[in-house]
Amino acid sequence: MHPSPRGAILTLTAPQATLPPQPAPRPPDARARIATRRVTLMHDWLLGMRGGEWVLDSLLKILPLAGIRTLFYRPRFIDTAINCRPIHPSPLSRLPGVRRYYRWLLPLLPPTVERLRVPERTELVLTLSHCVAHGIRAPRGVPQVNYYFSPMRYLYDQREAYHRHGGLGGRALGWLAPRLARWDFQAAARADHRWAISQFVARRIEDAYGLTARVIYPPVRTGFFVPPPPDRAAERIPEYLLVSAMVPYKRVDLAIRAANRLRLPLRVVGDGPLLRQMRRLAGPLVAVEGRVSQARLLELYQTRAALIFPSEEDFGLAPLEALACGMPVLGLRAGGLLETMREGRTGAFFDRPTVKSLCEAWEQFRPAAYDPLHLRAHALAFSEERFHEEIALAIDTVLNE
């Protein structure tokens, strides 16, 4: 031991305590990893906020660098969270008043979607498809995933409904269908992976394309759709609710005819090409509001007796939104509803898409028999948090293959 310099004060230092070993830092989870990746999202069109657009809205929360490609875009009908992202519509979107007649442009959509440019630096192309979005072409070497809301309904299981209700457009679709189906089959085969929003849609993908798809259920906004405050929970108005787009396969006419026959109050909200027709069909106890705000929709879910759901749906967001607000559901025993509803616990079914079958079930339906707390708990299994965790892991897996 060296002597200390003359005049210096010798300081003795106590031995340092031995700290327990610190755990290794946790590796970033899938959500953190994909947040840094460059993903291009392809959505068929952005002309209003329906189920598919709310799925897009949810995806953007975990993909902060994502840009969007779409065929048609009208910002004033779209949520702010989507509008603030880079959105690149096709040249068709510049046609004057195209929102009124875009369905008539179906023959132009396949070549248009194939010509949409995807940035070369893109690391993944993720399509959200119910029409032609899955036909976009990813750059060479870039993986493509098609997340299907549905195969093109006009070509497959809903073809007859569109032909029956679509007038001249429906007949034109019949002439175009064979050529369009060939293109659709080839577009589906190009993707590296296919995901579906329900087992029902996965089976339709297999029927249409001979391909398998992984099921990832879409998110329900259970943070927004909440039960009424306790002091208002018992004040539900004895009026039924129907929430739907006004398009042929939704069978809004079925519910209106049944309500007319039973003389039951029904409130119908939603927009689409059949809106005027549904207003003409409505009897004195049926109110057709048309498009409503999200705040108004929440109010209706919180204050009306039950949801009537007359269509064979791919998944069915509206029934789960209703359940999240403590509202039971009377729905058609078909489609995605069989995966998301529990008979006798979340509501009741009617068996056939006929006025007679719906009337018989409606007369026996007792909304007050269902526990709002149980309805809410069931909806929470389909929450946005669950969706984010599941789809983030799926995206991360594809990016690391």
mmCIF file of C-alpha atoms in Angstrom:
data_model
loop_
_atom_site.group_PDB
_atom_site.id
_atom_site.type_symbol
_atom_site.label_atom_id
_atom_site.label_comp_id
_atom_site.label_asym_id
_atom_site.label_seq_id
_atom_site.Cartn_x
_atom_site.Cartn_y
_atom_site.Cartn_z
ATOM 1 C CA MET A 1 0.000 0.000 0.000
ATOM 2 C CA HIS A 2 1.483 3.323 -1.085
ATOM 3 C CA PRO A 3 1.721 6.027 1.630
ATOM 4 C CA SER A 4 -0.518 8.994 1.109
ATOM 5 C CA PRO A 5 1.173 12.268 0.128
ATOM 6 C CA ARG A 6 2.282 14.480 2.985
ATOM 7 C CA GLY A 7 -0.621 16.636 4.224
ATOM 8 C CA ALA A 8 -3.276 14.636 2.367
ATOM 9 C CA ILE A 9 -6.295 13.301 4.187
ATOM 10 C CA LEU A 10 -6.716 9.575 3.825
ATOM 11 C CA THR A 11 -10.316 8.695 2.990
ATOM 12 C CA LEU A 12 -11.488 5.166 3.544
ATOM 13 C CA THR A 13 -14.277 4.076 1.232
ATOM 14 C CA ALA A 14 -16.759 1.540 2.457
ATOM 15 C CA PRO A 15 -17.053 -1.497 0.250
ATOM 16 C CA GLN A 16 -19.853 -1.203 -2.294
ATOM 17 C CA ALA A 17 -22.920 -3.316 -1.688
ATOM 18 C CA THR A 18 -23.339 -6.054 -4.232
ATOM 19 C CA LEU A 19 -26.515 -5.361 -6.214
ATOM 20 C CA PRO A 20 -28.632 -8.285 -7.289
ATOM 21 C CA PRO A 21 -28.326 -9.098 -10.962
ATOM 22 C CA GLN A 22 -30.683 -6.983 -13.033
ATOM 23 C CA PRO A 23 -32.996 -8.722 -15.482
ATOM 24 C CA ALA A 24 -32.016 -8.323 -19.101
ATOM 25 C CA PRO A 25 -34.008 -5.630 -20.899
ATOM 26 C CA ARG A 26 -37.168 -7.078 -22.440
ATOM 27 C CA PRO A 27 -36.943 -7.325 -26.195
ATOM 28 C CA PRO A 28 -39.382 -4.989 -27.910
ATOM 29 C CA ASP A 29 -42.734 -6.640 -28.534
ATOM 30 C CA ALA A 30 -44.256 -7.095 -31.968
ATOM 31 C CA ARG A 31 -46.133 -3.794 -31.791
ATOM 32 C CA ALA A 32 -42.931 -1.880 -31.098
ATOM 33 C CA ARG A 33 -41.095 -3.624 -33.928
ATOM 34 C CA ILE A 34 -43.711 -3.084 -36.623
ATOM 35 C CA ALA A 35 -44.085 0.578 -35.637
ATOM 36 C CA THR A 36 -40.743 1.252 -37.320
ATOM 37 C CA ARG A 37 -41.517 -0.585 -40.560
ATOM 38 C CA ARG A 38 -42.676 0.917 -43.849
ATOM 39 C CA VAL A 39 -46.032 -0.634 -44.730
ATOM 40 C CA THR A 40 -48.315 0.294 -47.625
ATOM 41 C CA LEU A 41 -52.018 -0.237 -46.947
ATOM 42 C CA MET A 42 -54.409 -0.729 -49.860
ATOM 43 C CA HIS A 43 -58.116 -0.103 -49.189
ATOM 44 C CA ASP A 44 -60.745 -0.401 -51.927
ATOM 45 C CA TRP A 45 -62.228 3.076 -51.427
ATOM 46 C CA LEU A 46 -62.596 5.750 -48.782
ATOM 47 C CA LEU A 47 -66.061 7.219 -49.283
ATOM 48 C CA GLY A 48 -67.563 6.779 -45.818
ATOM 49 C CA MET A 49 -66.920 5.228 -42.416
ATOM 50 C CA ARG A 50 -68.289 1.704 -42.422
ATOM 51 C CA GLY A 51 -66.873 -1.456 -40.848
ATOM 52 C CA GLY A 52 -63.873 -1.753 -43.142
ATOM 53 C CA GLU A 53 -62.850 1.857 -42.642
ATOM 54 C CA TRP A 54 -62.870 1.418 -38.859
ATOM 55 C CA VAL A 55 -60.541 -1.575 -39.273
ATOM 56 C CA LEU A 56 -58.220 0.661 -41.305
ATOM 57 C CA ASP A 57 -58.476 3.330 -38.622
ATOM 58 C CA SER A 58 -57.426 0.772 -36.003
ATOM 59 C CA LEU A 59 -54.487 -0.512 -38.050
ATOM 60 C CA LEU A 60 -53.105 3.001 -38.422
ATOM 61 C CA LYS A 61 -52.725 3.209 -34.626
ATOM 62 C CA ILE A 62 -50.042 0.494 -34.710
ATOM 63 C CA LEU A 63 -48.519 1.396 -38.102
ATOM 64 C CA PRO A 64 -47.461 5.045 -37.716
ATOM 65 C CA LEU A 65 -45.325 5.021 -40.897
ATOM 66 C CA ALA A 66 -47.971 3.485 -43.141
ATOM 67 C CA GLY A 67 -49.246 5.193 -46.271
ATOM 68 C CA ILE A 68 -52.563 4.417 -47.952
ATOM 69 C CA ARG A 69 -53.477 3.630 -51.548
ATOM 70 C CA THR A 70 -57.125 3.626 -52.581
ATOM 71 C CA LEU A 71 -59.297 3.905 -55.685
ATOM 72 C CA PHE A 72 -61.693 6.667 -54.563
ATOM 73 C CA TYR A 73 -61.325 9.169 -51.742
ATOM 74 C CA ARG A 74 -63.594 11.869 -50.334
ATOM 75 C CA PRO A 75 -62.018 13.381 -47.185
ATOM 76 C CA ARG A 76 -65.175 14.961 -45.765
ATOM 77 C CA PHE A 77 -66.760 11.539 -45.254
ATOM 78 C CA ILE A 78 -63.690 10.043 -43.539
ATOM 79 C CA ASP A 79 -62.455 10.132 -39.941
ATOM 80 C CA THR A 80 -59.664 12.587 -39.070
ATOM 81 C CA ALA A 81 -57.284 9.837 -37.951
ATOM 82 C CA ILE A 82 -57.288 8.474 -41.515
ATOM 83 C CA ASN A 83 -57.284 11.848 -43.259
ATOM 84 C CA CYS A 84 -54.085 12.916 -41.514
ATOM 85 C CA ARG A 85 -52.126 10.090 -43.166
ATOM 86 C CA PRO A 86 -50.565 10.132 -46.661
ATOM 87 C CA ILE A 87 -53.402 8.967 -48.947
ATOM 88 C CA HIS A 88 -52.846 8.372 -52.656
ATOM 89 C CA PRO A 89 -56.081 7.820 -54.609
ATOM 90 C CA SER A 90 -56.265 6.614 -58.204
ATOM 91 C CA PRO A 91 -56.904 8.990 -61.123
ATOM 92 C CA LEU A 92 -60.535 7.794 -61.151
ATOM 93 C CA SER A 93 -61.065 9.639 -57.883
ATOM 94 C CA ARG A 94 -60.764 12.946 -59.727
ATOM 95 C CA LEU A 95 -63.896 12.303 -61.821
ATOM 96 C CA PRO A 96 -66.605 14.864 -60.955
ATOM 97 C CA GLY A 97 -69.217 13.487 -58.548
ATOM 98 C CA VAL A 98 -67.735 9.999 -58.706
ATOM 99 C CA ARG A 99 -69.127 9.092 -55.279
ATOM 100 C CA ARG A 100 -72.579 8.882 -56.896
ATOM 101 C CA TYR A 101 -71.650 6.403 -59.631
ATOM 102 C CA TYR A 102 -68.366 4.686 -58.680
ATOM 103 C CA ARG A 103 -70.072 1.265 -58.649
ATOM 104 C CA TRP A 104 -70.702 1.679 -62.367
ATOM 105 C CA LEU A 105 -66.945 1.869 -62.940
ATOM 106 C CA LEU A 106 -66.368 -1.743 -61.859
ATOM 107 C CA PRO A 107 -64.933 -2.823 -65.287
ATOM 108 C CA LEU A 108 -62.223 -0.150 -64.915
ATOM 109 C CA LEU A 109 -61.182 -1.081 -61.388
ATOM 110 C CA PRO A 110 -58.957 -4.159 -62.006
ATOM 111 C CA PRO A 111 -56.567 -2.417 -64.437
ATOM 112 C CA THR A 112 -56.624 0.728 -62.313
ATOM 113 C CA VAL A 113 -55.671 -1.035 -59.089
ATOM 114 C CA GLU A 114 -52.854 -2.895 -60.842
ATOM 115 C CA ARG A 115 -51.372 0.421 -62.003
ATOM 116 C CA LEU A 116 -51.309 2.029 -58.552
ATOM 117 C CA ARG A 117 -47.702 2.755 -57.629
ATOM 118 C CA VAL A 118 -46.267 1.261 -54.456
ATOM 119 C CA PRO A 119 -43.122 2.995 -53.115
ATOM 120 C CA GLU A 120 -39.954 0.977 -53.709
ATOM 121 C CA ARG A 121 -38.922 1.337 -50.053
ATOM 122 C CA THR A 122 -42.077 -0.435 -48.906
ATOM 123 C CA GLU A 123 -41.359 -3.445 -46.715
ATOM 124 C CA LEU A 124 -44.883 -4.919 -46.764
ATOM 125 C CA VAL A 125 -48.088 -4.440 -48.762
ATOM 126 C CA LEU A 126 -51.208 -5.145 -46.714
ATOM 127 C CA THR A 127 -54.524 -5.005 -48.561
ATOM 128 C CA LEU A 128 -57.940 -4.642 -46.925
ATOM 129 C CA SER A 129 -60.134 -6.122 -49.599
ATOM 130 C CA HIS A 130 -63.793 -6.731 -50.333
ATOM 131 C CA CYS A 131 -63.639 -5.834 -54.028
ATOM 132 C CA VAL A 132 -60.420 -5.370 -56.038
ATOM 133 C CA ALA A 133 -57.894 -4.078 -53.466
ATOM 134 C CA HIS A 134 -56.161 -7.467 -53.417
ATOM 135 C CA GLY A 135 -55.181 -6.897 -57.054
ATOM 136 C CA ILE A 136 -52.537 -4.255 -56.284
ATOM 137 C CA ARG A 137 -49.041 -5.377 -57.314
ATOM 138 C CA ALA A 138 -46.287 -5.285 -54.703
ATOM 139 C CA PRO A 139 -42.753 -4.454 -55.869
ATOM 140 C CA ARG A 140 -40.551 -7.441 -56.597
ATOM 141 C CA GLY A 141 -39.340 -9.076 -53.402
ATOM 142 C CA VAL A 142 -41.871 -7.275 -51.166
ATOM 143 C CA PRO A 143 -44.321 -9.581 -49.347
ATOM 144 C CA GLN A 144 -48.044 -9.020 -49.840
ATOM 145 C CA VAL A 145 -50.789 -9.984 -47.400
ATOM 146 C CA ASN A 146 -54.460 -9.816 -48.324
ATOM 147 C CA TYR A 147 -56.754 -9.271 -45.331
ATOM 148 C CA TYR A 148 -60.188 -10.154 -46.667
ATOM 149 C CA PHE A 149 -63.408 -8.635 -45.473
ATOM 150 C CA SER A 150 -64.910 -10.817 -48.195
ATOM 151 C CA PRO A 151 -64.182 -12.134 -51.668
ATOM 152 C CA MET A 152 -65.948 -9.942 -54.217
ATOM 153 C CA ARG A 153 -69.608 -10.364 -53.236
ATOM 154 C CA TYR A 154 -70.865 -9.353 -56.690
ATOM 155 C CA LEU A 155 -69.216 -12.468 -58.181
ATOM 156 C CA TYR A 156 -69.935 -15.197 -55.681
ATOM 157 C CA ASP A 157 -72.500 -15.840 -52.956
ATOM 158 C CA GLN A 158 -74.268 -12.453 -53.237
ATOM 159 C CA ARG A 159 -74.347 -12.338 -57.021
ATOM 160 C CA GLU A 160 -78.075 -13.065 -57.249
ATOM 161 C CA ALA A 161 -78.974 -10.376 -54.703
ATOM 162 C CA TYR A 162 -77.078 -7.711 -56.637
ATOM 163 C CA HIS A 163 -78.523 -8.915 -59.921
ATOM 164 C CA ARG A 164 -82.070 -8.864 -58.497
ATOM 165 C CA HIS A 165 -81.864 -5.408 -56.869
ATOM 166 C CA GLY A 166 -79.279 -3.723 -59.057
ATOM 167 C CA GLY A 167 -81.384 -2.870 -62.114
ATOM 168 C CA LEU A 168 -79.357 -2.203 -65.253
ATOM 169 C CA GLY A 169 -76.133 -2.294 -63.225
ATOM 170 C CA GLY A 170 -77.002 -5.752 -61.935
ATOM 171 C CA ARG A 171 -77.647 -7.031 -65.458
ATOM 172 C CA ALA A 172 -74.375 -5.506 -66.685
ATOM 173 C CA LEU A 173 -72.574 -7.308 -63.894
ATOM 174 C CA GLY A 174 -73.963 -10.593 -65.213
ATOM 175 C CA TRP A 175 -72.314 -9.916 -68.574
ATOM 176 C CA LEU A 176 -68.984 -8.957 -67.000
ATOM 177 C CA ALA A 177 -68.833 -11.656 -64.361
ATOM 178 C CA PRO A 178 -66.871 -14.408 -66.189
ATOM 179 C CA ARG A 179 -64.028 -12.107 -67.226
ATOM 180 C CA LEU A 180 -63.951 -10.389 -63.843
ATOM 181 C CA ALA A 181 -63.877 -13.736 -62.031
ATOM 182 C CA ARG A 182 -60.792 -14.838 -63.998
ATOM 183 C CA TRP A 183 -58.957 -11.674 -63.010
ATOM 184 C CA ASP A 184 -60.106 -11.992 -59.389
ATOM 185 C CA PHE A 185 -58.817 -15.580 -59.150
ATOM 186 C CA GLN A 186 -55.407 -14.606 -60.516
ATOM 187 C CA ALA A 187 -55.156 -11.588 -58.188
ATOM 188 C CA ALA A 188 -55.863 -13.714 -55.116
ATOM 189 C CA ALA A 189 -53.198 -16.249 -56.088
ATOM 190 C CA ARG A 190 -50.421 -13.619 -56.216
ATOM 191 C CA ALA A 191 -50.407 -12.858 -52.485
ATOM 192 C CA ASP A 192 -47.907 -14.446 -50.109
ATOM 193 C CA HIS A 193 -50.439 -14.699 -47.271
ATOM 194 C CA ARG A 194 -54.194 -14.449 -46.844
ATOM 195 C CA TRP A 195 -56.045 -13.487 -43.683
ATOM 196 C CA ALA A 196 -59.827 -13.407 -43.160
ATOM 197 C CA ILE A 197 -62.080 -11.599 -40.708
ATOM 198 C CA SER A 198 -64.015 -14.765 -39.807
ATOM 199 C CA GLN A 199 -64.178 -18.509 -40.332
ATOM 200 C CA PHE A 200 -67.161 -17.813 -42.557
ATOM 201 C CA VAL A 201 -65.059 -15.623 -44.859
ATOM 202 C CA ALA A 202 -62.171 -18.126 -44.761
ATOM 203 C CA ARG A 203 -64.528 -20.811 -46.107
ATOM 204 C CA ARG A 204 -65.668 -18.460 -48.875
ATOM 205 C CA ILE A 205 -62.038 -17.759 -49.808
ATOM 206 C CA GLU A 206 -61.467 -21.496 -50.094
ATOM 207 C CA ASP A 207 -64.626 -21.901 -52.188
ATOM 208 C CA ALA A 208 -63.777 -18.988 -54.508
ATOM 209 C CA TYR A 209 -60.016 -19.391 -54.871
ATOM 210 C CA GLY A 210 -59.091 -22.827 -53.506
ATOM 211 C CA LEU A 211 -56.813 -21.092 -50.970
ATOM 212 C CA THR A 212 -56.585 -21.204 -47.191
ATOM 213 C CA ALA A 213 -56.705 -18.121 -44.964
ATOM 214 C CA ARG A 214 -55.802 -17.426 -41.352
ATOM 215 C CA VAL A 215 -58.615 -15.917 -39.282
ATOM 216 C CA ILE A 216 -57.990 -12.655 -37.410
ATOM 217 C CA TYR A 217 -61.201 -11.179 -36.044
ATOM 218 C CA PRO A 218 -61.494 -7.395 -36.596
ATOM 219 C CA PRO A 219 -61.639 -4.925 -33.694
ATOM 220 C CA VAL A 220 -64.700 -3.684 -31.862
ATOM 221 C CA ARG A 221 -64.274 -0.187 -30.414
ATOM 222 C CA THR A 222 -65.280 -1.175 -26.898
ATOM 223 C CA GLY A 223 -63.626 1.985 -25.548
ATOM 224 C CA PHE A 224 -66.118 4.123 -27.479
ATOM 225 C CA PHE A 225 -69.163 1.867 -27.443
ATOM 226 C CA VAL A 226 -69.933 1.669 -23.730
ATOM 227 C CA PRO A 227 -73.097 1.058 -21.683
ATOM 228 C CA PRO A 228 -75.179 4.015 -20.525
ATOM 229 C CA PRO A 229 -74.413 5.486 -17.086
ATOM 230 C CA PRO A 230 -75.946 3.444 -14.231
ATOM 231 C CA ASP A 231 -78.604 6.079 -13.543
ATOM 232 C CA ARG A 232 -79.836 5.725 -17.158
ATOM 233 C CA ALA A 233 -79.409 1.991 -17.650
ATOM 234 C CA ALA A 234 -83.062 1.187 -16.943
ATOM 235 C CA GLU A 235 -84.455 3.921 -19.197
ATOM 236 C CA ARG A 236 -84.325 2.166 -22.571
ATOM 237 C CA ILE A 237 -86.947 3.307 -25.059
ATOM 238 C CA PRO A 238 -89.212 0.471 -26.314
ATOM 239 C CA GLU A 239 -88.031 0.869 -29.890
ATOM 240 C CA TYR A 240 -85.875 -1.526 -31.902
ATOM 241 C CA LEU A 241 -82.771 -0.506 -33.858
ATOM 242 C CA LEU A 242 -81.282 -1.578 -37.189
ATOM 243 C CA VAL A 243 -77.784 -0.363 -38.179
ATOM 244 C CA SER A 244 -76.775 -1.178 -41.742
ATOM 245 C CA ALA A 245 -75.531 -0.003 -45.088
ATOM 246 C CA MET A 246 -78.408 0.262 -47.551
ATOM 247 C CA VAL A 247 -77.207 -2.338 -50.059
ATOM 248 C CA PRO A 248 -79.029 -5.445 -51.341
ATOM 249 C CA TYR A 249 -77.416 -8.229 -49.327
ATOM 250 C CA LYS A 250 -78.042 -6.477 -45.992
ATOM 251 C CA ARG A 251 -81.793 -7.299 -46.287
ATOM 252 C CA VAL A 252 -82.930 -4.128 -44.547
ATOM 253 C CA ASP A 253 -86.235 -4.617 -46.379
ATOM 254 C CA LEU A 254 -86.814 -7.843 -44.448
ATOM 255 C CA ALA A 255 -86.718 -6.088 -41.067
ATOM 256 C CA ILE A 256 -88.880 -3.179 -42.249
ATOM 257 C CA ARG A 257 -91.550 -5.537 -43.639
ATOM 258 C CA ALA A 258 -91.548 -7.548 -40.406
ATOM 259 C CA ALA A 259 -91.862 -4.404 -38.264
ATOM 260 C CA ASN A 260 -94.708 -3.195 -40.496
ATOM 261 C CA ARG A 261 -96.511 -6.516 -40.117
ATOM 262 C CA LEU A 262 -96.072 -6.722 -36.335
ATOM 263 C CA ARG A 263 -96.705 -2.998 -35.818
ATOM 264 C CA LEU A 264 -93.474 -2.689 -33.839
ATOM 265 C CA PRO A 265 -91.401 0.515 -33.616
ATOM 266 C CA LEU A 266 -88.132 0.253 -35.542
ATOM 267 C CA ARG A 267 -85.445 2.880 -36.143
ATOM 268 C CA VAL A 268 -83.154 2.322 -39.156
ATOM 269 C CA VAL A 269 -79.803 4.091 -39.547
ATOM 270 C CA GLY A 270 -77.293 3.872 -42.381
ATOM 271 C CA ASP A 271 -76.753 5.110 -45.907
ATOM 272 C CA GLY A 272 -76.442 3.600 -49.350
ATOM 273 C CA PRO A 273 -78.067 3.245 -52.777
ATOM 274 C CA LEU A 274 -81.283 1.670 -51.417
ATOM 275 C CA LEU A 275 -81.968 4.411 -48.837
ATOM 276 C CA ARG A 276 -84.846 6.020 -50.746
ATOM 277 C CA GLN A 277 -86.384 2.644 -51.454
ATOM 278 C CA MET A 278 -86.270 1.738 -47.760
ATOM 279 C CA ARG A 279 -87.898 5.045 -46.811
ATOM 280 C CA ARG A 280 -90.755 4.316 -49.207
ATOM 281 C CA LEU A 281 -91.150 0.852 -47.715
ATOM 282 C CA ALA A 282 -91.271 2.082 -44.094
ATOM 283 C CA GLY A 283 -94.648 1.996 -42.325
ATOM 284 C CA PRO A 284 -95.909 4.489 -39.740
ATOM 285 C CA LEU A 285 -93.876 2.952 -36.872
ATOM 286 C CA VAL A 286 -90.611 2.688 -38.827
ATOM 287 C CA ALA A 287 -88.246 5.692 -38.852
ATOM 288 C CA VAL A 288 -85.422 5.642 -41.420
ATOM 289 C CA GLU A 289 -82.845 8.207 -40.294
ATOM 290 C CA GLY A 290 -80.155 7.516 -42.875
ATOM 291 C CA ARG A 291 -76.577 8.484 -42.097
ATOM 292 C CA VAL A 292 -75.926 9.420 -38.446
ATOM 293 C CA SER A 293 -72.912 10.661 -36.509
ATOM 294 C CA GLN A 294 -70.925 8.384 -34.236
ATOM 295 C CA ALA A 295 -72.284 10.265 -31.224
ATOM 296 C CA ARG A 296 -75.855 9.650 -32.394
ATOM 297 C CA LEU A 297 -75.101 5.970 -33.034
ATOM 298 C CA LEU A 298 -73.762 5.569 -29.500
ATOM 299 C CA GLU A 299 -76.871 7.277 -28.122
ATOM 300 C CA LEU A 300 -79.108 4.850 -30.021
ATOM 301 C CA TYR A 301 -77.183 1.793 -28.827
ATOM 302 C CA GLN A 302 -77.476 3.061 -25.243
ATOM 303 C CA THR A 303 -81.166 3.949 -25.310
ATOM 304 C CA ARG A 304 -83.068 1.516 -27.585
ATOM 305 C CA ALA A 305 -84.347 -1.926 -26.627
ATOM 306 C CA ALA A 306 -82.475 -4.281 -28.971
ATOM 307 C CA LEU A 307 -80.718 -4.582 -32.339
ATOM 308 C CA ILE A 308 -82.382 -6.346 -35.276
ATOM 309 C CA PHE A 309 -79.815 -7.883 -37.627
ATOM 310 C CA PRO A 310 -81.426 -9.476 -40.708
ATOM 311 C CA SER A 311 -78.450 -10.210 -42.989
ATOM 312 C CA GLU A 312 -75.944 -12.995 -43.546
ATOM 313 C CA GLU A 313 -72.810 -11.085 -42.597
ATOM 314 C CA ASP A 314 -69.098 -11.665 -43.122
ATOM 315 C CA PHE A 315 -68.432 -10.830 -39.464
ATOM 316 C CA GLY A 316 -70.967 -8.335 -38.137
ATOM 317 C CA LEU A 317 -69.544 -5.355 -36.260
ATOM 318 C CA ALA A 318 -72.893 -3.771 -35.426
ATOM 319 C CA PRO A 319 -74.072 -6.661 -33.190
ATOM 320 C CA LEU A 320 -70.847 -6.516 -31.170
ATOM 321 C CA GLU A 321 -71.071 -2.723 -30.893
ATOM 322 C CA ALA A 322 -74.596 -3.185 -29.559
ATOM 323 C CA LEU A 323 -73.456 -5.819 -27.049
ATOM 324 C CA ALA A 324 -70.664 -3.511 -25.874
ATOM 325 C CA CYS A 325 -73.402 -0.999 -24.975
ATOM 326 C CA GLY A 326 -75.469 -3.613 -23.130
ATOM 327 C CA MET A 327 -77.985 -4.133 -25.971
ATOM 328 C CA PRO A 328 -79.102 -7.677 -26.971
ATOM 329 C CA VAL A 329 -79.422 -8.808 -30.593
ATOM 330 C CA LEU A 330 -82.017 -10.645 -32.679
ATOM 331 C CA GLY A 331 -80.184 -11.856 -35.787
ATOM 332 C CA LEU A 332 -80.283 -14.261 -38.710
ATOM 333 C CA ARG A 333 -78.805 -17.677 -37.913
ATOM 334 C CA ALA A 334 -76.116 -17.469 -40.592
ATOM 335 C CA GLY A 335 -72.670 -16.159 -41.489
ATOM 336 C CA GLY A 336 -70.218 -14.595 -39.082
ATOM 337 C CA LEU A 337 -72.924 -14.079 -36.466
ATOM 338 C CA LEU A 338 -72.646 -17.783 -35.605
ATOM 339 C CA GLU A 339 -69.049 -17.118 -34.460
ATOM 340 C CA THR A 340 -69.723 -13.999 -32.405
ATOM 341 C CA MET A 341 -73.131 -14.543 -30.776
ATOM 342 C CA ARG A 342 -74.313 -17.050 -28.160
ATOM 343 C CA GLU A 343 -77.979 -17.977 -28.405
ATOM 344 C CA GLY A 344 -79.817 -17.375 -25.152
ATOM 345 C CA ARG A 345 -76.908 -15.398 -23.687
ATOM 346 C CA THR A 346 -76.316 -12.501 -26.096
ATOM 347 C CA GLY A 347 -79.648 -12.600 -27.899
ATOM 348 C CA ALA A 348 -81.717 -14.817 -30.165
ATOM 349 C CA PHE A 349 -81.721 -16.077 -33.764
ATOM 350 C CA PHE A 350 -84.311 -16.438 -36.477
ATOM 351 C CA ASP A 351 -83.728 -19.312 -38.876
ATOM 352 C CA ARG A 352 -84.580 -18.216 -42.395
ATOM 353 C CA PRO A 353 -84.275 -14.905 -44.285
ATOM 354 C CA THR A 354 -88.037 -14.506 -44.598
ATOM 355 C CA VAL A 355 -90.509 -12.080 -43.088
ATOM 356 C CA LYS A 356 -92.437 -14.990 -41.555
ATOM 357 C CA SER A 357 -89.378 -16.445 -39.786
ATOM 358 C CA LEU A 358 -88.306 -13.045 -38.441
ATOM 359 C CA CYS A 359 -91.830 -12.230 -37.233
ATOM 360 C CA GLU A 360 -92.111 -15.517 -35.365
ATOM 361 C CA ALA A 361 -88.790 -14.982 -33.569
ATOM 362 C CA TRP A 362 -89.466 -11.289 -32.931
ATOM 363 C CA GLU A 363 -92.766 -12.050 -31.188
ATOM 364 C CA GLN A 364 -90.925 -14.387 -28.771
ATOM 365 C CA PHE A 365 -87.907 -12.086 -28.222
ATOM 366 C CA ARG A 366 -87.649 -10.460 -24.774
ATOM 367 C CA PRO A 367 -84.789 -7.903 -24.647
ATOM 368 C CA ALA A 368 -85.193 -7.282 -20.912
ATOM 369 C CA ALA A 369 -84.261 -10.915 -20.179
ATOM 370 C CA TYR A 370 -80.583 -10.317 -21.013
ATOM 371 C CA ASP A 371 -77.994 -9.104 -18.517
ATOM 372 C CA PRO A 372 -76.262 -5.947 -19.848
ATOM 373 C CA LEU A 373 -73.098 -6.746 -17.878
ATOM 374 C CA HIS A 374 -72.830 -10.144 -19.513
ATOM 375 C CA LEU A 375 -73.449 -8.633 -22.955
ATOM 376 C CA ARG A 376 -70.635 -6.132 -22.367
ATOM 377 C CA ALA A 377 -68.241 -8.832 -21.128
ATOM 378 C CA HIS A 378 -68.888 -10.903 -24.259
ATOM 379 C CA ALA A 379 -68.056 -7.972 -26.552
ATOM 380 C CA LEU A 380 -64.776 -7.308 -24.731
ATOM 381 C CA ALA A 381 -63.377 -10.568 -26.122
ATOM 382 C CA PHE A 382 -63.299 -8.799 -29.523
ATOM 383 C CA SER A 383 -61.675 -5.574 -28.284
ATOM 384 C CA GLU A 384 -59.275 -3.375 -30.210
ATOM 385 C CA GLU A 385 -56.443 -4.265 -27.817
ATOM 386 C CA ARG A 386 -56.886 -7.953 -28.659
ATOM 387 C CA PHE A 387 -56.862 -7.124 -32.381
ATOM 388 C CA HIS A 388 -53.695 -5.037 -32.084
ATOM 389 C CA GLU A 389 -51.799 -7.779 -30.281
ATOM 390 C CA GLU A 390 -52.873 -10.500 -32.711
ATOM 391 C CA ILE A 391 -52.388 -8.671 -35.991
ATOM 392 C CA ALA A 392 -49.116 -7.051 -34.855
ATOM 393 C CA LEU A 393 -47.670 -10.489 -34.185
ATOM 394 C CA ALA A 394 -48.883 -11.709 -37.574
ATOM 395 C CA ILE A 395 -47.359 -8.710 -39.389
ATOM 396 C CA ASP A 396 -44.097 -9.055 -37.478
ATOM 397 C CA THR A 397 -43.892 -12.732 -38.437
ATOM 398 C CA VAL A 398 -44.327 -11.931 -42.136
ATOM 399 C CA LEU A 399 -41.713 -9.166 -42.018
ATOM 400 C CA ASN A 400 -39.187 -11.517 -40.468
ATOM 401 C CA GLU A 401 -39.642 -14.478 -42.783
#
